[in-house]
Coordinates of C-alpha atoms in Angstrom, one line a residue:
Chain A
M848 CA -25.0 15.2 6.3
S849 CA -24.5 18.9 6.5
R850 CA -21.2 20.6 7.0
A851 CA -22.4 22.0 10.3
D852 CA -23.1 18.5 11.5
L853 CA -19.6 17.4 10.5
A854 CA -18.1 20.4 12.3
E855 CA -20.1 19.8 15.4
R856 CA -19.6 16.1 15.9
G857 CA -16.3 15.9 14.1
V858 CA -14.8 13.2 11.9
L859 CA -13.9 9.8 13.2
V860 CA -11.3 7.8 11.3
V861 CA -11.3 4.1 12.1
G862 CA -8.0 2.5 11.0
A863 CA -4.6 4.1 11.5
S864 CA -3.5 3.0 8.0
L865 CA -2.2 4.9 5.0
A866 CA -5.7 5.3 3.8
G867 CA -6.8 6.8 7.1
V868 CA -3.8 9.2 7.3
S869 CA -4.2 10.2 3.7
A870 CA -7.9 11.1 4.4
I871 CA -6.9 13.2 7.4
S872 CA -4.3 15.2 5.6
E873 CA -6.7 15.8 2.7
L874 CA -9.5 16.9 5.2
R875 CA -7.2 19.5 6.6
S876 CA -5.8 20.5 3.1
Q877 CA -9.4 21.1 2.0
G878 CA -10.0 23.4 4.9
F879 CA -12.0 21.2 7.2
D880 CA -11.2 22.6 10.7
G881 CA -13.6 20.5 12.9
S882 CA -12.3 17.9 15.2
I883 CA -10.7 14.7 13.9
R884 CA -10.1 11.6 15.9
L885 CA -8.2 8.6 14.6
I886 CA -8.3 5.1 16.2
G887 CA -6.1 2.2 15.3
S888 CA -5.7 -1.3 16.8
E889 CA -1.9 -1.4 16.3
E890 CA 0.2 0.2 19.1
H891 CA 2.5 1.8 16.5
P892 CA 2.0 5.3 15.1
P893 CA 0.9 5.0 11.4
Y894 CA 3.6 3.6 9.2
S895 CA 4.2 2.6 5.6
R896 CA 4.0 -1.2 5.1
P897 CA 5.7 -1.7 1.7
P898 CA 9.3 -1.2 3.1
L899 CA 8.8 -4.1 5.6
S900 CA 9.2 -6.7 2.8
K901 CA 11.9 -4.7 1.0
G902 CA 14.4 -2.4 2.7
I903 CA 13.5 -3.2 6.3
L904 CA 13.8 -7.0 5.9
K905 CA 17.1 -6.6 4.0
G906 CA 18.4 -4.2 6.6
S907 CA 18.9 -1.2 4.3
E908 CA 16.2 0.8 6.0
R909 CA 15.3 1.2 9.7
I910 CA 11.9 0.9 11.3
E911 CA 12.2 4.4 12.6
E912 CA 12.3 5.6 9.0
I913 CA 9.0 4.2 7.8
G914 CA 6.6 6.4 9.7
L915 CA 4.0 8.2 7.7
P916 CA 4.2 12.0 7.7
P917 CA 3.2 13.1 11.3
L918 CA -0.4 14.4 11.6
D919 CA -1.2 17.9 12.9
E920 CA -1.2 18.2 16.6
D921 CA -4.9 18.9 16.8
V922 CA -5.7 15.4 15.5
E923 CA -6.6 13.2 18.4
I924 CA -4.9 9.8 18.0
H925 CA -5.9 6.7 20.0
L926 CA -3.6 3.7 19.4
G927 CA -4.2 0.2 20.6
V928 CA -7.9 0.8 20.2
T929 CA -10.1 -1.5 18.2
A930 CA -13.5 -0.7 16.8
V931 CA -16.0 -3.6 17.5
S932 CA -19.2 -2.2 16.1
L933 CA -20.9 0.6 14.2
D934 CA -24.4 2.0 14.6
P935 CA -25.0 4.3 11.6
A936 CA -28.4 5.4 12.8
E937 CA -27.0 6.8 16.0
R938 CA -23.7 7.6 14.3
V939 CA -21.6 5.9 17.0
V940 CA -18.7 3.5 16.9
I941 CA -18.1 1.2 19.9
T942 CA -14.6 0.3 20.8
G943 CA -13.2 -3.0 22.3
G944 CA -13.0 -1.1 25.7
G945 CA -16.7 -0.3 25.5
E946 CA -16.2 3.3 24.7
E947 CA -18.8 5.0 22.5
M948 CA -17.4 7.3 19.9
P949 CA -19.9 9.6 18.3
Y950 CA -19.1 11.1 14.9
G951 CA -20.5 13.5 12.3
G952 CA -18.6 11.9 9.5
L953 CA -16.9 8.5 9.5
V954 CA -14.0 7.2 7.5
I955 CA -13.6 3.4 7.4
S956 CA -10.0 2.5 6.8
T957 CA -9.5 -0.7 8.8
G958 CA -7.5 -2.3 6.0
A959 CA -6.8 -6.0 5.8
R960 CA -4.9 -8.7 7.6
A961 CA -2.7 -11.5 6.3
R962 CA -4.6 -14.5 5.0
T963 CA -3.5 -17.9 6.3
I964 CA -4.0 -21.4 4.9
E965 CA -4.9 -23.3 8.1
P966 CA -8.4 -23.1 9.5
P967 CA -8.8 -21.2 12.8
G968 CA -7.2 -23.1 15.6
G969 CA -4.7 -24.8 13.2
R970 CA -1.0 -24.5 13.2
S971 CA 0.2 -20.9 13.4
E972 CA 1.7 -19.6 10.3
R973 CA 4.4 -16.9 9.9
V974 CA 3.2 -13.9 7.9
L975 CA 4.5 -10.5 7.2
R976 CA 2.0 -7.6 7.4
T977 CA 2.9 -5.5 10.5
V978 CA 5.9 -4.2 12.3
D979 CA 5.3 -6.9 15.0
D980 CA 5.3 -9.6 12.3
Y981 CA 8.5 -8.3 10.9
R982 CA 10.2 -8.4 14.4
D983 CA 9.1 -12.0 14.8
M984 CA 10.2 -13.0 11.4
S985 CA 13.6 -11.4 11.6
K986 CA 14.2 -13.1 14.9
S987 CA 13.4 -16.5 13.4
L988 CA 15.4 -15.7 10.3
E989 CA 18.6 -15.3 12.3
H990 CA 18.6 -19.1 13.1
A991 CA 17.4 -20.3 9.8
K992 CA 19.5 -21.6 6.9
T993 CA 16.7 -22.6 4.7
V994 CA 13.5 -20.7 4.0
L995 CA 10.3 -22.0 2.4
M996 CA 7.9 -19.3 1.1
I997 CA 4.3 -20.4 0.4
G998 CA 2.9 -18.0 -2.1
G999 CA 4.5 -16.5 -5.2
G1000 CA 2.6 -13.2 -5.2
F1001 CA 4.2 -9.8 -4.8
L1002 CA 4.7 -10.1 -1.1
G1003 CA 5.9 -13.7 -1.3
M1004 CA 8.4 -12.8 -4.0
E1005 CA 9.7 -9.7 -2.2
V1006 CA 10.2 -11.5 1.1
A1007 CA 11.8 -14.5 -0.7
S1008 CA 14.1 -12.2 -2.5
A1009 CA 15.1 -10.4 0.7
C1010 CA 15.8 -13.8 2.4
H1011 CA 17.9 -14.9 -0.6
E1012 CA 19.8 -11.7 -0.5
L1013 CA 20.5 -12.3 3.2
G1014 CA 22.2 -15.6 2.2
R1015 CA 19.4 -18.1 2.9
E1016 CA 18.6 -21.0 0.8
V1017 CA 15.1 -20.2 -0.6
T1018 CA 12.3 -22.3 -2.0
I1019 CA 9.1 -20.9 -3.3
V1020 CA 5.8 -22.9 -3.6
D1021 CA 2.6 -21.8 -5.2
L1022 CA -0.4 -23.3 -7.0
Q1023 CA 0.6 -21.4 -10.1
P1024 CA 3.7 -19.9 -11.6
P1025 CA 4.9 -17.0 -9.4
L1026 CA 3.4 -13.6 -10.3
R1027 CA 1.9 -14.8 -13.6
S1028 CA -1.7 -14.0 -12.7
Q1029 CA -0.7 -10.7 -11.2
L1030 CA 1.7 -9.4 -13.9
G1031 CA 1.2 -11.5 -17.0
T1032 CA 3.8 -13.9 -18.4
F1033 CA 6.3 -11.4 -19.9
L1034 CA 6.9 -9.4 -16.7
S1035 CA 6.6 -12.3 -14.3
E1036 CA 9.2 -14.2 -16.3
L1037 CA 11.7 -11.3 -15.8
I1038 CA 11.5 -11.9 -12.1
V1039 CA 11.2 -15.7 -12.1
A1040 CA 14.2 -16.1 -14.5
S1041 CA 16.3 -13.9 -12.2
A1042 CA 15.2 -15.9 -9.1
R1043 CA 16.1 -19.2 -10.8
K1044 CA 19.4 -17.9 -12.0
G1045 CA 20.2 -17.0 -8.4
G1046 CA 19.6 -20.5 -7.3
V1047 CA 16.1 -20.2 -5.9
E1048 CA 14.0 -23.3 -6.3
I1049 CA 10.4 -22.8 -7.5
H1050 CA 7.7 -25.4 -7.3
T1051 CA 4.2 -25.2 -8.6
S1052 CA 1.5 -27.5 -7.2
P1053 CA -1.7 -26.8 -9.1
N1054 CA -3.8 -29.3 -7.3
G1055 CA -3.2 -27.8 -3.9
I1056 CA -0.7 -28.1 -1.0
S1057 CA -0.9 -29.2 2.6
L1058 CA 1.0 -28.0 5.6
R1059 CA 3.0 -30.4 7.8
G1060 CA 4.2 -29.9 11.3
D1061 CA 3.9 -31.8 14.6
H1062 CA 3.2 -28.9 16.9
D1063 CA 1.9 -25.4 16.5
A1064 CA 4.4 -24.4 13.9
V1065 CA 4.5 -25.3 10.2
E1066 CA 7.6 -27.3 9.4
A1067 CA 7.1 -28.5 5.9
V1068 CA 4.7 -28.5 3.0
E1069 CA 3.5 -31.4 0.9
L1070 CA 2.9 -30.8 -2.9
D1071 CA 0.2 -32.4 -5.0
D1072 CA 2.7 -35.0 -6.3
G1073 CA 3.6 -36.2 -2.8
T1074 CA 6.9 -34.3 -2.6
V1075 CA 7.5 -33.0 0.9
I1076 CA 9.7 -29.9 1.3
T1077 CA 11.1 -29.1 4.7
A1078 CA 12.7 -25.8 5.8
D1079 CA 14.0 -24.2 9.0
L1080 CA 11.6 -21.4 8.5
V1081 CA 8.2 -21.7 6.6
L1082 CA 6.5 -18.5 5.7
T1083 CA 3.0 -17.8 4.3
A1084 CA 2.1 -15.0 1.9
V1085 CA -1.2 -15.9 0.3
G1086 CA -3.0 -12.6 0.2
C1087 CA -5.1 -10.7 2.7
V1088 CA -8.6 -10.5 4.1
P1089 CA -10.5 -7.3 4.8
N1090 CA -11.1 -6.3 8.4
I1091 CA -14.9 -6.0 8.2
E1092 CA -16.1 -8.2 11.1
W1093 CA -16.8 -5.1 13.2
L1094 CA -19.3 -3.9 10.6
E1095 CA -21.4 -7.1 10.6
D1096 CA -24.4 -5.6 12.4
S1097 CA -24.0 -2.2 10.8
G1098 CA -26.4 -2.9 7.9
L1099 CA -23.7 -1.7 5.4
E1100 CA -23.0 -3.8 2.4
I1101 CA -19.7 -5.6 3.3
D1102 CA -19.7 -8.8 1.2
G1103 CA -16.0 -9.4 0.4
G1104 CA -15.1 -5.8 1.6
V1105 CA -16.9 -2.6 2.3
H1106 CA -18.8 -1.6 -0.9
I1107 CA -18.0 1.9 -2.0
D1108 CA -18.9 3.9 -5.1
E1109 CA -16.3 5.6 -7.3
L1110 CA -16.1 8.5 -4.9
C1111 CA -15.5 6.2 -1.9
R1112 CA -19.0 6.8 -0.5
V1113 CA -20.7 4.1 1.6
A1114 CA -23.8 5.7 3.1
P1115 CA -24.7 9.2 4.2
G1116 CA -21.9 10.6 6.3
I1117 CA -19.8 7.4 5.8
V1118 CA -16.9 6.9 3.4
A1119 CA -14.3 4.2 3.2
A1120 CA -10.8 3.8 1.6
G1121 CA -8.0 1.4 1.1
D1122 CA -7.6 -2.4 1.4
V1123 CA -10.9 -2.8 3.2
T1124 CA -12.9 -1.6 0.2
R1125 CA -14.3 -2.8 -3.1
V1126 CA -15.8 -0.5 -5.7
A1127 CA -19.4 -1.3 -6.7
A1128 CA -20.9 0.4 -9.7
G1129 CA -24.5 -0.7 -10.4
D1130 CA -24.6 -4.5 -10.5
R1131 CA -20.8 -4.8 -11.0
V1132 CA -18.7 -5.2 -7.9
A1133 CA -15.0 -5.1 -8.5
G1134 CA -12.5 -7.1 -6.4
R1135 CA -10.5 -5.3 -3.7
T1136 CA -7.4 -3.4 -4.7
P1137 CA -5.1 -3.9 -1.7
Q1138 CA -2.3 -1.7 -2.9
W1139 CA -0.5 1.2 -1.4
M1140 CA -1.2 3.9 -4.1
N1141 CA -4.9 2.9 -4.1
A1142 CA -5.1 3.4 -0.4
F1143 CA -3.5 6.8 -0.6
D1144 CA -5.7 7.9 -3.5
Q1145 CA -8.9 6.6 -2.0
G1146 CA -8.1 8.3 1.3
R1147 CA -8.0 11.7 -0.5
I1148 CA -11.1 11.0 -2.5
A1149 CA -13.0 9.8 0.5
A1150 CA -12.0 12.9 2.4
R1151 CA -13.3 15.2 -0.4
S1152 CA -16.5 13.2 -0.6
L1153 CA -17.1 13.5 3.1
I1154 CA -17.0 17.3 3.2
G1155 CA -18.6 18.3 -0.1
P1156 CA -19.3 17.6 -3.7
N1157 CA -16.6 15.7 -5.3
E1158 CA -15.4 14.8 -8.8
P1159 CA -13.0 12.0 -9.7
D1160 CA -9.5 13.2 -10.5
L1161 CA -8.1 11.7 -13.6
V1162 CA -4.5 11.1 -12.5
A1163 CA -5.7 9.6 -9.2
T1164 CA -7.7 7.0 -11.0
V1165 CA -4.6 5.6 -12.8
P1166 CA -3.4 2.6 -10.8
Y1167 CA 0.2 2.8 -9.8
F1168 CA 2.2 0.0 -8.3
W1169 CA 5.8 -1.0 -7.7
T1170 CA 7.7 -4.1 -6.6
E1171 CA 11.3 -5.3 -6.4
A1172 CA 12.5 -8.8 -6.3
F1173 CA 15.6 -10.7 -7.3
G1174 CA 17.2 -7.6 -8.8
I1175 CA 14.2 -6.5 -10.9
E1176 CA 12.6 -3.3 -9.9
L1177 CA 9.2 -2.6 -11.6
R1178 CA 7.2 0.6 -11.5
I1179 CA 3.8 0.2 -13.1
A1180 CA 1.1 2.7 -14.1
G1181 CA -2.1 1.3 -15.6
A1182 CA -4.0 -2.0 -15.4
L1183 CA -2.5 -5.4 -14.7
P1184 CA -1.9 -8.1 -15.8
V1185 CA -0.4 -7.2 -19.2
M1186 CA -0.8 -9.8 -22.0
G1187 CA 1.9 -10.8 -24.5
A1188 CA 5.0 -8.9 -25.3
P1189 CA 5.2 -5.1 -24.9
A1190 CA 4.0 -3.0 -27.8
A1191 CA 6.9 -0.6 -27.4
V1192 CA 10.2 -0.7 -25.7
E1193 CA 12.5 2.3 -24.9
G1194 CA 15.8 1.1 -23.5
T1195 CA 17.3 -2.4 -23.3
L1196 CA 16.0 -5.7 -22.1
V1197 CA 19.1 -7.9 -22.2
P1198 CA 18.2 -11.3 -20.7
G1199 CA 19.7 -11.6 -17.3
Q1200 CA 20.2 -7.9 -16.9
P1201 CA 17.0 -6.2 -18.0
G1202 CA 16.7 -2.4 -18.0
P1203 CA 16.8 0.4 -17.6
A1204 CA 13.8 0.3 -19.9
L1205 CA 10.3 1.8 -20.3
L1206 CA 7.8 -0.6 -21.7
S1207 CA 4.2 -0.1 -22.8
W1208 CA 1.3 -2.4 -23.5
G1209 CA -2.0 -1.8 -25.2
P1210 CA -3.3 0.6 -27.7
L1211 CA -2.8 4.3 -27.0
D1212 CA -5.9 4.7 -25.0
A1213 CA -7.4 4.0 -21.6
S1214 CA -6.2 0.4 -21.6
R1215 CA -2.5 1.4 -21.8
T1216 CA -0.1 0.2 -19.2
C1217 CA 3.4 1.7 -18.8
V1218 CA 6.2 -0.1 -16.9
A1219 CA 9.6 1.1 -15.9
V1220 CA 12.1 -1.8 -15.5
N1221 CA 15.1 -1.0 -13.3
K1222 CA 14.6 2.6 -14.2
R1223 CA 14.2 5.2 -11.6
M1224 CA 11.2 7.2 -12.8
P1225 CA 9.0 9.6 -10.9
A1226 CA 5.6 8.1 -10.2
A1227 CA 3.7 11.2 -11.3
R1228 CA 5.4 11.1 -14.7
L1229 CA 4.6 7.4 -15.3
R1230 CA 0.9 8.0 -14.2
R1231 CA 0.6 11.0 -16.5
L1232 CA 1.8 9.0 -19.4
V1233 CA -1.3 6.8 -19.0
A1234 CA -3.6 9.6 -17.9
A1235 CA -2.8 11.7 -20.9
R1236 CA -3.9 8.9 -23.1
R1237 CA -7.1 8.4 -21.2
S1238 CA -8.2 12.0 -21.6
G1239 CA -6.9 12.3 -25.2
Chain B
M35 CA 11.3 27.8 8.0
K36 CA 13.4 25.9 5.5
I37 CA 12.3 22.9 3.3
E38 CA 14.4 19.8 3.6
L39 CA 14.1 17.1 0.9
N40 CA 15.3 13.5 1.4
R41 CA 16.0 12.8 -2.2
T42 CA 16.5 9.0 -1.8
R43 CA 13.0 8.8 -0.4
C44 CA 11.3 11.0 -3.0
E45 CA 9.5 8.9 -5.7
G46 CA 8.1 11.9 -7.5
Y47 CA 4.5 11.5 -6.7
G48 CA 4.0 15.2 -7.2
F49 CA 1.5 15.9 -4.4
C50 CA 3.7 18.6 -3.0
E51 CA 3.6 20.5 -6.3
E52 CA -0.2 20.2 -6.2
S53 CA -0.3 21.6 -2.6
A54 CA 2.3 24.4 -3.1
P55 CA 3.1 25.1 -6.7
K56 CA 5.1 28.2 -5.8
L57 CA 7.5 26.1 -3.7
F58 CA 7.8 22.8 -5.6
R59 CA 8.0 21.8 -9.3
L60 CA 8.5 18.4 -11.0
D61 CA 10.8 19.1 -13.9
D62 CA 10.4 17.6 -17.3
D63 CA 12.1 14.4 -16.1
G64 CA 9.8 14.4 -13.2
E65 CA 12.6 15.2 -10.7
L66 CA 11.5 17.4 -7.9
E67 CA 12.9 20.9 -7.8
I68 CA 12.5 23.1 -4.7
L69 CA 11.9 26.6 -6.0
Q70 CA 12.2 28.4 -2.7
P71 CA 14.0 26.5 0.0
Q72 CA 13.4 29.3 2.4
V73 CA 9.7 29.4 2.9
P74 CA 8.1 32.9 2.7
D75 CA 5.7 33.6 5.6
D76 CA 2.6 33.7 3.3
E77 CA 3.5 30.3 1.9
L78 CA 4.0 28.6 5.3
K79 CA 0.5 27.0 5.4
K80 CA 1.0 25.6 1.9
A81 CA 4.5 24.3 2.7
E82 CA 3.0 22.4 5.7
A83 CA 0.3 21.0 3.6
A84 CA 2.9 19.8 1.0
A85 CA 5.0 18.1 3.7
R86 CA 1.9 16.4 5.1
A87 CA 0.7 15.3 1.6
C88 CA 4.0 13.5 0.8
P89 CA 3.1 9.8 1.0
V90 CA 6.7 8.8 1.7
A91 CA 7.5 11.5 4.2
A92 CA 10.4 12.9 2.1
L93 CA 9.7 16.5 3.0
S94 CA 10.2 18.2 6.3
L95 CA 10.2 21.8 7.5
V96 CA 13.0 22.9 9.8
Q97 CA 13.7 26.1 11.7
S98 CA 16.2 28.1 9.6

């Protein structure tokens, strides 16, 4: 793909997500002045999702405040438009309305959607992924005294925490102890202990669960020991699935997500970024990394790869993640989960009131992970702590 | 144009510093310092890039 081609036919970004927006700002910052079109299936201008399960749900932030930085006026934005297929040979994307959108360069940033437990056509589950989901959820929450959260991952714990803070009686159900597989025992216990102390009930049901409810809605869940838990509002937060169906006939490798290389390249003239991707290096295909910072970083990397030679940026390859639940705020740079107790602790970790503290795991090399607990710390600084070790 | 920073939104990602090092600096504690709140004309493009690069939309440019 030559630069002239790109300039002539322009760049098409499919998916008005953080990854898509980040790619667009990077294209402009790198001096690309050809046309850019963005299409997105949601009706809302691009926004940041993490606040939905935190400040927005708790009521400390407003929907109007979570917009992503506005794009330049010369970026053509089509909202409420869904891509239904891609023809890489002709370099055309077809939309749900039947429109053909030619491109010189394509950015795939269609993200992921909430996974549900029921098979298609089953009971409808309440999830939280989009602004519309949030509006539905907060309406139902008004009339609910008891909340049952199915899924003790990051999203499930954040939403459960917000409901608890709003005075609801909260129960959490998962196949495994909440957050243990994501964070490791040490960090997950900080949050779980705080949740229990606050009166939240947590059940694990390693052999599976089944949903109960007479009509469309889920009203209860049955655990593997036969216990049935009922609640006014039952929520599901069991991960996400990549939006790849529109690429089924494209010939691209999309098993479990769009396969990209380290520089976010998919095929000549096509890059991808964010929740929809998984990195494939040789025979090894990593799982997806459906996280905010990853989407932002990959958007930038994808943009650079699209318009010219690219090199990986060290800091941008350090994973960064944050979460807050039950009074524990974690900012994490480096790989997860972390095993065992931290190798070093700066600050205090009094049980019941941990932090402010800076913890680190692992030897002083690439495998190091640094975690700020209830400590406001700039993301760049935390990431550099890990990056410095990587290069040194 | 003048730079406005919403400090409660800022998480110190540092992309503004990368875009416009003459206007922004993360200090040793990683807190963001605005070196020139009043943007000189020759830095305007970079200031716009910095505001655009902020992933939490903590920066805006307002008419002074």
